[in-house]
Amino acid sequence: MKKSIRNILLGGIFIGGLFSACTPFEKLNTDPTRLNEANPGSFLDPILYNVSSFSWKRFNNYTYELMGNIISYRNTNDIGWWYVSDSEGDGSWSTYYQWLANAKAMEKEAEKLGEVNYQAVSKVLHSYMFDVLVSAFGDVPMEEACRGDEQLYYPVFDKQLAIYKNILQELETANILFDVSGSLKYNTSGDMLYKTVDGEGILKWKKFCNSLRLRVLLKMLNVAEYDARSEIQKMINTPEMYPVFESNSDAALVEISGVYPQEAPLNRANDFTSYRACSEFLVNTLKSWNDPRLPLFVSKQKDDYIGWPAGFAIQPAGKASTPNKALAVAPMKLPLMSYAELELIKAELAQKGIVTLDERIAYENGVRASIEQWGGEIPEGYFNNPVAGYDGTLERIMLQKYFALYFCDYQQWFEYNRTGLPAIPKGDGIPKDQEIPRRFKYPSVLQRTNMKNYQAAKESMGGDDLTIKLIWQQ
């Protein structure tokens, strides 16, 4: 019976009605029988699987092409040419709010039972999803979101600064709540992320919590109204209070088998390569580094790796390399946040003089971790290569971070909008006045179902256009 329920949970929504206040896409449809049978552990694997799977798909369907990794060449008036439709963010809005509601329900059940580790885990998952939403849209509902059970169907949009402050406070609280002498008692076989059956798994969750907090604080360095610098220094200088990822085994990588109900995000692996070419930027950068990720990310075309210019005006002659189909085939690990990203965050913080760390060591740790995460082995002398080794610049850190963020939702896009790096080429087929989008537009359905609060958010943001800069963007 338990196995059957678990299969149902991984495959779909556990609570259909609790997210109705988060998103206007569904009507209230609460099943009180199933809710009464729930415990906080019932929610965890469905959230992990569905959120990580959706995040992988958003990299594949959006970030992959927008950020110049690949060219999808059936249509030269598409994302690779920086044309983004008004509805591009709709799925992210509905999906993340759907699973936010489940995370909130998980937290309520945990509070009833006094299960502090489940409370902390739910706060981490909440924070991850809200960080994606606010970084993709700007002002979004937070305080009044996911409260359909309170008959609150038209949530107010919170301002970005308030949302980021709330996320950072939630992660601070989660860090305190985690009890490494305990476990996740209702997930007796372990959860999908860390296989948590004892305090070692709880410590990994705690490291994810604090690593995610550093990701958010890094954005907030560009926000004058928040002292992110002091918070970062406090975390880095007291690692016993704020443990972070120390290896790939700590990283937030959701491992899936590919066997029902843990299917790969893409139903047909052949679709991963159809009408797709790898970019010159991707291929030539990894070639210049003699990087073992090249054959892991790119398939050979005849006897070589050949890239096309992203956003081209005229399709090049011949054939280009395609993405390596193995990237879309399970078993696979779906990244929420990698150890490589954490080390490259530390490298940037040291490079900017915000923390006292050896930036070269952090840089090399990050590069090595990324290569090993994808199954490669760093070759001897890799860092002696003048174009691959650390040269003291933010540009070099961000170029490696670009590859460290592979298949991690929108993080490449967010980092580019934060720093303007790496310097991805603008194809000659992209109109001169066309710029990379800064955000998604709000779903049009909000104008029908939550017009008053939509209009208030639009006024607060200075409009509802793709070009509106968010508070942390340059």
GROMACS .gro file of N, CA and C in nm, residues 241-395:
model
  465
  241MET      N    1   2.870   2.731   1.249
  241MET     CA    2   2.729   2.770   1.260
  241MET      C    3   2.658   2.760   1.126
  242TYR      N    4   2.733   2.783   1.017
  242TYR     CA    5   2.674   2.786   0.884
  242TYR      C    6   2.750   2.691   0.790
  243PRO      N    7   2.737   2.559   0.812
  243PRO     CA    8   2.805   2.466   0.722
  243PRO      C    9   2.749   2.475   0.581
  244VAL      N   10   2.838   2.463   0.482
  244VAL     CA   11   2.798   2.466   0.341
  244VAL      C   12   2.855   2.342   0.272
  245PHE      N   13   2.820   2.326   0.143
  245PHE     CA   14   2.870   2.212   0.066
  245PHE      C   15   3.022   2.202   0.077
  246GLU      N   16   3.070   2.080   0.093
  246GLU     CA   17   3.214   2.056   0.098
  246GLU      C   18   3.262   1.960  -0.010
  247SER      N   19   3.168   1.899  -0.080
  247SER     CA   20   3.204   1.805  -0.186
  247SER      C   21   3.081   1.781  -0.272
  248ASN      N   22   3.099   1.708  -0.381
  248ASN     CA   23   2.985   1.674  -0.467
  248ASN      C   24   2.884   1.586  -0.395
  249SER      N   25   2.927   1.514  -0.294
  249SER     CA   26   2.832   1.429  -0.221
  249SER      C   27   2.735   1.511  -0.137
  250ASP      N   28   2.769   1.638  -0.111
  250ASP     CA   29   2.679   1.727  -0.038
  250ASP      C   30   2.581   1.799  -0.130
  251ALA      N   31   2.612   1.806  -0.258
  251ALA     CA   32   2.538   1.891  -0.350
  251ALA      C   33   2.391   1.851  -0.360
  252ALA      N   34   2.307   1.948  -0.394
  252ALA     CA   35   2.163   1.923  -0.408
  252ALA      C   36   2.135   1.876  -0.549
  253LEU      N   37   2.161   1.748  -0.573
  253LEU     CA   38   2.142   1.683  -0.703
  253LEU      C   39   2.042   1.569  -0.682
  254VAL      N   40   1.924   1.584  -0.738
  254VAL     CA   41   1.819   1.483  -0.718
  254VAL      C   42   1.843   1.369  -0.815
  255GLU      N   43   1.878   1.254  -0.762
  255GLU     CA   44   1.911   1.138  -0.845
  255GLU      C   45   1.785   1.059  -0.879
  256ILE      N   46   1.762   1.039  -1.008
  256ILE     CA   47   1.645   0.963  -1.052
  256ILE      C   48   1.690   0.841  -1.132
  257SER      N   49   1.611   0.736  -1.122
  257SER     CA   50   1.648   0.608  -1.184
  257SER      C   51   1.608   0.599  -1.331
  258GLY      N   52   1.502   0.670  -1.368
  258GLY     CA   53   1.446   0.654  -1.502
  258GLY      C   54   1.337   0.548  -1.507
  259VAL      N   55   1.317   0.478  -1.396
  259VAL     CA   56   1.214   0.375  -1.386
  259VAL      C   57   1.092   0.436  -1.316
  260TYR      N   58   0.972   0.411  -1.371
  260TYR     CA   59   0.851   0.467  -1.313
  260TYR      C   60   0.847   0.445  -1.162
  261PRO      N   61   0.816   0.549  -1.083
  261PRO     CA   62   0.766   0.680  -1.124
  261PRO      C   63   0.874   0.786  -1.139
  262GLN      N   64   0.999   0.746  -1.148
  262GLN     CA   65   1.110   0.842  -1.159
  262GLN      C   66   1.157   0.855  -1.304
  263GLU      N   67   1.066   0.885  -1.394
  263GLU     CA   68   1.105   0.899  -1.534
  263GLU      C   69   1.192   1.021  -1.556
  264ALA      N   70   1.271   1.016  -1.663
  264ALA     CA   71   1.351   1.132  -1.702
  264ALA      C   72   1.260   1.248  -1.741
  265PRO      N   73   1.306   1.372  -1.724
  265PRO     CA   74   1.221   1.487  -1.757
  265PRO      C   75   1.173   1.489  -1.901
  266LEU      N   76   1.257   1.441  -1.993
  266LEU     CA   77   1.221   1.439  -2.135
  266LEU      C   78   1.169   1.301  -2.171
  267ASN      N   79   1.048   1.294  -2.224
  267ASN     CA   80   0.988   1.165  -2.255
  267ASN      C   81   1.062   1.091  -2.365
  268ARG      N   82   1.107   1.164  -2.466
  268ARG     CA   83   1.177   1.103  -2.579
  268ARG      C   84   1.315   1.165  -2.591
  269ALA      N   85   1.417   1.088  -2.564
  269ALA     CA   86   1.555   1.140  -2.567
  269ALA      C   87   1.593   1.192  -2.705
  270ASN      N   88   1.531   1.137  -2.811
  270ASN     CA   89   1.563   1.184  -2.947
  270ASN      C   90   1.529   1.331  -2.966
  271ASP      N   91   1.428   1.379  -2.893
  271ASP     CA   92   1.390   1.519  -2.905
  271ASP      C   93   1.500   1.612  -2.855
  272PHE      N   94   1.588   1.559  -2.772
  272PHE     CA   95   1.695   1.641  -2.715
  272PHE      C   96   1.793   1.690  -2.821
  273THR      N   97   1.807   1.614  -2.929
  273THR     CA   98   1.904   1.650  -3.032
  273THR      C   99   1.840   1.696  -3.163
  274SER      N  100   1.710   1.679  -3.178
  274SER     CA  101   1.645   1.711  -3.305
  274SER      C  102   1.652   1.860  -3.336
  275TYR      N  103   1.698   1.892  -3.458
  275TYR     CA  104   1.708   2.030  -3.506
  275TYR      C  105   1.787   2.118  -3.409
  276ARG      N  106   1.889   2.061  -3.351
  276ARG     CA  107   1.972   2.134  -3.257
  276ARG      C  108   2.119   2.123  -3.295
  277ALA      N  109   2.189   2.235  -3.281
  277ALA     CA  110   2.334   2.237  -3.302
  277ALA      C  111   2.399   2.298  -3.179
  278CYS      N  112   2.515   2.249  -3.144
  278CYS     CA  113   2.591   2.312  -3.036
  278CYS      C  114   2.655   2.441  -3.088
  279SER      N  115   2.674   2.535  -2.998
  279SER     CA  116   2.724   2.666  -3.039
  279SER      C  117   2.876   2.667  -3.047
  280GLU      N  118   2.926   2.760  -3.127
  280GLU     CA  119   3.072   2.783  -3.132
  280GLU      C  120   3.125   2.821  -2.995
  281PHE      N  121   3.048   2.902  -2.925
  281PHE     CA  122   3.092   2.947  -2.792
  281PHE      C  123   3.114   2.828  -2.700
  282LEU      N  124   3.019   2.737  -2.696
  282LEU     CA  125   3.031   2.617  -2.614
  282LEU      C  126   3.148   2.532  -2.659
  283VAL      N  127   3.150   2.497  -2.785
  283VAL     CA  128   3.250   2.404  -2.837
  283VAL      C  129   3.391   2.462  -2.828
  284ASN      N  130   3.408   2.585  -2.875
  284ASN     CA  131   3.543   2.642  -2.881
  284ASN      C  132   3.600   2.672  -2.743
  285THR      N  133   3.514   2.710  -2.649
  285THR     CA  134   3.564   2.735  -2.513
  285THR      C  135   3.615   2.606  -2.451
  286LEU      N  136   3.536   2.500  -2.458
  286LEU     CA  137   3.579   2.374  -2.399
  286LEU      C  138   3.698   2.314  -2.471
  287LYS      N  139   3.706   2.334  -2.603
  287LYS     CA  140   3.824   2.289  -2.678
  287LYS      C  141   3.949   2.361  -2.629
  288SER      N  142   3.939   2.490  -2.612
  288SER     CA  143   4.056   2.570  -2.573
  288SER      C  144   4.106   2.530  -2.435
  289TRP      N  145   4.017   2.478  -2.351
  289TRP     CA  146   4.056   2.434  -2.218
  289TRP      C  147   4.104   2.289  -2.216
  290ASN      N  148   4.092   2.219  -2.329
  290ASN     CA  149   4.116   2.074  -2.328
  290ASN      C  150   4.033   2.011  -2.217
  291ASP      N  151   3.905   2.045  -2.218
  291ASP     CA  152   3.817   2.014  -2.105
  291ASP      C  153   3.745   1.882  -2.127
  292PRO      N  154   3.749   1.794  -2.025
  292PRO     CA  155   3.682   1.663  -2.040
  292PRO      C  156   3.530   1.671  -2.045
  293ARG      N  157   3.473   1.789  -2.020
  293ARG     CA  158   3.328   1.803  -2.034
  293ARG      C  159   3.285   1.813  -2.180
  294LEU      N  160   3.380   1.840  -2.270
  294LEU     CA  161   3.342   1.854  -2.411
  294LEU      C  162   3.272   1.729  -2.464
  295PRO      N  163   3.331   1.610  -2.454
  295PRO     CA  164   3.260   1.491  -2.505
  295PRO      C  165   3.139   1.453  -2.421
  296LEU      N  166   3.131   1.502  -2.298
  296LEU     CA  167   3.016   1.473  -2.214
  296LEU      C  168   2.897   1.561  -2.251
  297PHE      N  169   2.925   1.681  -2.300
  297PHE     CA  170   2.819   1.776  -2.337
  297PHE      C  171   2.787   1.775  -2.486
  298VAL      N  172   2.883   1.734  -2.569
  298VAL     CA  173   2.873   1.752  -2.715
  298VAL      C  174   2.904   1.620  -2.785
  299SER      N  175   2.828   1.588  -2.888
  299SER     CA  176   2.857   1.471  -2.971
  299SER      C  177   2.943   1.512  -3.090
  300LYS      N  178   3.031   1.424  -3.131
  300LYS     CA  179   3.118   1.453  -3.245
  300LYS      C  180   3.038   1.457  -3.375
  301GLN      N  181   3.081   1.543  -3.464
  301GLN     CA  182   3.032   1.544  -3.602
  301GLN      C  183   3.147   1.493  -3.688
  302LYS      N  184   3.131   1.372  -3.737
  302LYS     CA  185   3.241   1.300  -3.802
  302LYS      C  186   3.353   1.283  -3.699
  303ASP      N  187   3.468   1.342  -3.721
  303ASP     CA  188   3.580   1.321  -3.630
  303ASP      C  189   3.614   1.444  -3.547
  304ASP      N  190   3.520   1.537  -3.540
  304ASP     CA  191   3.552   1.662  -3.471
  304ASP      C  192   3.428   1.715  -3.400
  305TYR      N  193   3.451   1.813  -3.317
  305TYR     CA  194   3.342   1.886  -3.253
  305TYR      C  195   3.328   2.019  -3.325
  306ILE      N  196   3.211   2.041  -3.381
  306ILE     CA  197   3.189   2.157  -3.466
  306ILE      C  198   3.070   2.238  -3.413
  307GLY      N  199   3.091   2.366  -3.387
  307GLY     CA  200   2.985   2.452  -3.339
  307GLY      C  201   2.941   2.553  -3.444
  308TRP      N  202   2.818   2.597  -3.432
  308TRP     CA  203   2.764   2.704  -3.516
  308TRP      C  204   2.750   2.831  -3.434
  309PRO      N  205   2.755   2.946  -3.499
  309PRO     CA  206   2.732   3.072  -3.426
  309PRO      C  207   2.587   3.082  -3.380
  310ALA      N  208   2.567   3.114  -3.254
  310ALA     CA  209   2.433   3.131  -3.202
  310ALA      C  210   2.371   3.258  -3.261
  311GLY      N  211   2.242   3.254  -3.287
  311GLY     CA  212   2.173   3.371  -3.340
  311GLY      C  213   2.220   3.410  -3.479
  312PHE      N  214   2.254   3.311  -3.562
  312PHE     CA  215   2.307   3.342  -3.695
  312PHE      C  216   2.202   3.407  -3.784
  313ALA      N  217   2.252   3.483  -3.885
  313ALA     CA  218   2.165   3.543  -3.986
  313ALA      C  219   2.140   3.445  -4.100
  314ILE      N  220   2.243   3.370  -4.137
  314ILE     CA  221   2.234   3.271  -4.243
  314ILE      C  222   2.287   3.139  -4.188
  315GLN      N  223   2.209   3.034  -4.205
  315GLN     CA  224   2.251   2.904  -4.151
  315GLN      C  225   2.380   2.859  -4.215
  316PRO      N  226   2.480   2.821  -4.136
  316PRO     CA  227   2.608   2.774  -4.191
  316PRO      C  228   2.590   2.647  -4.274
  317ALA      N  229   2.685   2.630  -4.366
  317ALA     CA  230   2.686   2.508  -4.447
  317ALA      C  231   2.735   2.390  -4.362
  318GLY      N  232   2.704   2.270  -4.409
  318GLY     CA  233   2.750   2.150  -4.341
  318GLY      C  234   2.669   2.120  -4.217
  319LYS      N  235   2.724   2.032  -4.135
  319LYS     CA  236   2.654   1.988  -4.014
  319LYS      C  237   2.736   2.023  -3.891
  320ALA      N  238   2.664   2.056  -3.787
  320ALA     CA  239   2.727   2.088  -3.659
  320ALA      C  240   2.710   1.972  -3.562
  321SER      N  241   2.789   1.976  -3.456
  321SER     CA  242   2.771   1.879  -3.348
  321SER      C  243   2.638   1.904  -3.277
  322THR      N  244   2.580   1.798  -3.228
  322THR     CA  245   2.457   1.808  -3.150
  322THR      C  246   2.488   1.787  -3.003
  323PRO      N  247   2.396   1.826  -2.914
  323PRO     CA  248   2.416   1.793  -2.772
  323PRO      C  249   2.425   1.641  -2.754
  324ASN      N  250   2.500   1.601  -2.655
  324ASN     CA  251   2.514   1.459  -2.625
  324ASN      C  252   2.383   1.406  -2.568
  325LYS      N  253   2.321   1.313  -2.639
  325LYS     CA  254   2.191   1.259  -2.598
  325LYS      C  255   2.195   1.200  -2.458
  326ALA      N  256   2.312   1.155  -2.413
  326ALA     CA  257   2.322   1.094  -2.280
  326ALA      C  258   2.282   1.190  -2.169
  327LEU      N  259   2.289   1.321  -2.196
  327LEU     CA  260   2.250   1.420  -2.096
  327LEU      C  261   2.102   1.411  -2.060
  328ALA      N  262   2.022   1.355  -2.150
  328ALA     CA  263   1.877   1.349  -2.131
  328ALA      C  264   1.828   1.209  -2.095
  329VAL      N  265   1.920   1.118  -2.069
  329VAL     CA  266   1.883   0.978  -2.044
  329VAL      C  267   1.908   0.943  -1.898
  330ALA      N  268   1.808   0.887  -1.831
  330ALA     CA  269   1.822   0.842  -1.693
  330ALA      C  270   1.888   0.704  -1.690
  331PRO      N  271   1.958   0.669  -1.581
  331PRO     CA  272   1.966   0.745  -1.456
  331PRO      C  273   2.044   0.875  -1.472
  332MET      N  274   2.001   0.975  -1.398
  332MET     CA  275   2.062   1.106  -1.408
  332MET      C  276   2.043   1.182  -1.278
  333LYS      N  277   2.120   1.289  -1.262
  333LYS     CA  278   2.111   1.373  -1.144
  333LYS      C  279   2.061   1.511  -1.187
  334LEU      N  280   1.952   1.555  -1.125
  334LEU     CA  281   1.888   1.680  -1.161
  334LEU      C  282   1.932   1.786  -1.060
  335PRO      N  283   2.006   1.887  -1.104
  335PRO     CA  284   2.065   1.982  -1.008
  335PRO      C  285   1.968   2.089  -0.960
  336LEU      N  286   1.959   2.103  -0.829
  336LEU     CA  287   1.898   2.221  -0.767
  336LEU      C  288   2.007   2.322  -0.733
  337MET      N  289   2.120   2.273  -0.683
  337MET     CA  290   2.238   2.356  -0.661
  337MET      C  291   2.358   2.264  -0.648
  338SER      N  292   2.466   2.299  -0.715
  338SER     CA  293   2.584   2.214  -0.717
  338SER      C  294   2.692   2.265  -0.622
  339TYR      N  295   2.779   2.174  -0.583
  339TYR     CA  296   2.898   2.212  -0.506
  339TYR      C  297   2.988   2.303  -0.588
  340ALA      N  298   2.996   2.279  -0.718
  340ALA     CA  299   3.078   2.364  -0.805
  340ALA      C  300   3.030   2.509  -0.798
  341GLU      N  301   2.899   2.530  -0.800
  341GLU     CA  302   2.847   2.667  -0.790
  341GLU      C  303   2.888   2.731  -0.659
  342LEU      N  304   2.878   2.656  -0.549
  342LEU     CA  305   2.913   2.711  -0.419
  342LEU      C  306   3.059   2.756  -0.416
  343GLU      N  307   3.150   2.673  -0.469
  343GLU     CA  308   3.292   2.710  -0.469
  343GLU      C  309   3.318   2.833  -0.557
  344LEU      N  310   3.248   2.844  -0.667
  344LEU     CA  311   3.268   2.959  -0.755
  344LEU      C  312   3.204   3.085  -0.697
  345ILE      N  313   3.102   3.071  -0.614
  345ILE     CA  314   3.051   3.184  -0.536
  345ILE      C  315   3.160   3.232  -0.441
  346LYS      N  316   3.224   3.139  -0.371
  346LYS     CA  317   3.332   3.175  -0.279
  346LYS      C  318   3.448   3.240  -0.353
  347ALA      N  319   3.479   3.190  -0.473
  347ALA     CA  320   3.586   3.251  -0.553
  347ALA      C  321   3.552   3.396  -0.587
  348GLU      N  322   3.428   3.422  -0.626
  348GLU     CA  323   3.387   3.559  -0.659
  348GLU      C  324   3.393   3.648  -0.536
  349LEU      N  325   3.345   3.600  -0.424
  349LEU     CA  326   3.347   3.679  -0.301
  349LEU      C  327   3.490   3.714  -0.261
  350ALA      N  328   3.581   3.620  -0.278
  350ALA     CA  329   3.722   3.647  -0.246
  350ALA      C  330   3.783   3.742  -0.347
  351GLN      N  331   3.752   3.723  -0.474
  351GLN     CA  332   3.806   3.810  -0.580
  351GLN      C  333   3.763   3.955  -0.558
  352LYS      N  334   3.644   3.976  -0.504
  352LYS     CA  335   3.593   4.111  -0.479
  352LYS      C  336   3.637   4.165  -0.343
  353GLY      N  337   3.711   4.085  -0.266
  353GLY     CA  338   3.760   4.131  -0.137
  353GLY      C  339   3.655   4.133  -0.027
  354ILE      N  340   3.547   4.061  -0.047
  354ILE     CA  341   3.439   4.059   0.052
  354ILE      C  342   3.471   3.961   0.164
  355VAL      N  343   3.537   3.851   0.132
  355VAL     CA  344   3.578   3.753   0.232
  355VAL      C  345   3.726   3.722   0.211
  356THR      N  346   3.787   3.671   0.318
  356THR     CA  347   3.929   3.635   0.312
  356THR      C  348   3.940   3.486   0.288
  357LEU      N  349   3.953   3.451   0.162
  357LEU     CA  350   3.970   3.312   0.120
  357LEU      C  351   4.071   3.311   0.006
  358ASP      N  352   4.128   3.195  -0.021
  358ASP     CA  353   4.216   3.182  -0.137
  358ASP      C  354   4.128   3.164  -0.260
  359GLU      N  355   4.116   3.269  -0.339
  359GLU     CA  356   4.025   3.265  -0.453
  359GLU      C  357   4.068   3.163  -0.557
  360ARG      N  358   4.198   3.143  -0.571
  360ARG     CA  359   4.247   3.045  -0.669
  360ARG      C  360   4.204   2.904  -0.629
  361ILE      N  361   4.218   2.872  -0.501
  361ILE     CA  362   4.179   2.739  -0.455
  361ILE      C  363   4.028   2.719  -0.474
  362ALA      N  364   3.948   2.821  -0.440
  362ALA     CA  365   3.802   2.809  -0.457
  362ALA      C  366   3.768   2.791  -0.605
  363TYR      N  367   3.835   2.867  -0.691
  363TYR     CA  368   3.812   2.854  -0.836
  363TYR      C  369   3.845   2.712  -0.882
  364GLU      N  370   3.960   2.662  -0.845
  364GLU     CA  371   4.000   2.529  -0.890
  364GLU      C  372   3.912   2.421  -0.830
  365ASN      N  373   3.869   2.439  -0.705
  365ASN     CA  374   3.774   2.344  -0.645
  365ASN      C  375   3.644   2.340  -0.724
  366GLY      N  376   3.597   2.458  -0.764
  366GLY     CA  377   3.472   2.466  -0.839
  366GLY      C  378   3.481   2.400  -0.975
  367VAL      N  379   3.589   2.425  -1.046
  367VAL     CA  380   3.608   2.366  -1.178
  367VAL      C  381   3.619   2.214  -1.167
  368ARG      N  382   3.700   2.170  -1.074
  368ARG     CA  383   3.719   2.025  -1.055
  368ARG      C  384   3.586   1.959  -1.019
  369ALA      N  385   3.510   2.024  -0.932
  369ALA     CA  386   3.381   1.967  -0.889
  369ALA      C  387   3.284   1.955  -1.006
  370SER      N  388   3.283   2.056  -1.092
  370SER     CA  389   3.192   2.051  -1.207
  370SER      C  390   3.229   1.937  -1.300
  371ILE      N  391   3.356   1.924  -1.329
  371ILE     CA  392   3.401   1.816  -1.418
  371ILE      C  393   3.367   1.680  -1.360
  372GLU      N  394   3.392   1.663  -1.232
  372GLU     CA  395   3.366   1.534  -1.169
  372GLU      C  396   3.216   1.508  -1.154
  373GLN      N  397   3.137   1.613  -1.134
  373GLN     CA  398   2.992   1.597  -1.125
  373GLN      C  399   2.935   1.533  -1.251
  374TRP      N  400   2.994   1.568  -1.365
  374TRP     CA  401   2.945   1.516  -1.493
  374TRP      C  402   3.016   1.388  -1.535
  375GLY      N  403   3.099   1.333  -1.447
  375GLY     CA  404   3.160   1.204  -1.476
  375GLY      C  405   3.295   1.214  -1.543
  376GLY      N  406   3.352   1.333  -1.548
  376GLY     CA  407   3.484   1.351  -1.608
  376GLY      C  408   3.595   1.345  -1.504
  377GLU      N  409   3.717   1.345  -1.553
  377GLU     CA  410   3.835   1.346  -1.466
  377GLU      C  411   3.925   1.457  -1.514
  378ILE      N  412   3.961   1.547  -1.425
  378ILE     CA  413   4.039   1.662  -1.465
  378ILE      C  414   4.180   1.618  -1.508
  379PRO      N  415   4.224   1.658  -1.628
  379PRO     CA  416   4.354   1.613  -1.675
  379PRO      C  417   4.469   1.683  -1.603
  380GLU      N  418   4.580   1.615  -1.595
  380GLU     CA  419   4.698   1.673  -1.533
  380GLU      C  420   4.740   1.798  -1.611
  381GLY      N  421   4.771   1.903  -1.538
  381GLY     CA  422   4.815   2.027  -1.601
  381GLY      C  423   4.702   2.115  -1.652
  382TYR      N  424   4.576   2.080  -1.621
  382TYR     CA  425   4.461   2.158  -1.670
  382TYR      C  426   4.475   2.305  -1.634
  383PHE      N  427   4.511   2.333  -1.510
  383PHE     CA  428   4.516   2.472  -1.464
  383PHE      C  429   4.645   2.543  -1.506
  384ASN      N  430   4.738   2.471  -1.566
  384ASN     CA  431   4.857   2.536  -1.623
  384ASN      C  432   4.828   2.599  -1.758
  385ASN      N  433   4.716   2.557  -1.818
  385ASN     CA  434   4.673   2.616  -1.945
  385ASN      C  435   4.633   2.761  -1.918
  386PRO      N  436   4.698   2.859  -1.981
  386PRO     CA  437   4.671   3.000  -1.948
  386PRO      C  438   4.527   3.044  -1.972
  387VAL      N  439   4.453   2.973  -2.057
  387VAL     CA  440   4.313   3.014  -2.081
  387VAL      C  441   4.215   2.939  -1.990
  388ALA      N  442   4.265   2.840  -1.916
  388ALA     CA  443   4.179   2.764  -1.825
  388ALA      C  444   4.210   2.793  -1.679
  389GLY      N  445   4.335   2.824  -1.649
  389GLY     CA  446   4.374   2.852  -1.512
  389GLY      C  447   4.319   2.985  -1.463
  390TYR      N  448   4.321   3.004  -1.334
  390TYR     CA  449   4.268   3.128  -1.276
  390TYR      C  450   4.362   3.244  -1.305
  391ASP      N  451   4.307   3.354  -1.355
  391ASP     CA  452   4.387   3.470  -1.392
  391ASP      C  453   4.356   3.593  -1.308
  392GLY      N  454   4.284   3.573  -1.197
  392GLY     CA  455   4.255   3.684  -1.107
  392GLY      C  456   4.135   3.769  -1.143
  393THR      N  457   4.063   3.733  -1.249
  393THR     CA  458   3.952   3.816  -1.296
  393THR      C  459   3.817   3.752  -1.267
  394LEU      N  460   3.718   3.838  -1.252
  394LEU     CA  461   3.580   3.790  -1.239
  394LEU      C  462   3.536   3.724  -1.368
  395GLU      N  463   3.585   3.774  -1.481
  395GLU     CA  464   3.548   3.716  -1.611
  395GLU      C  465   3.581   3.568  -1.617
   0.00000   0.00000   0.00000
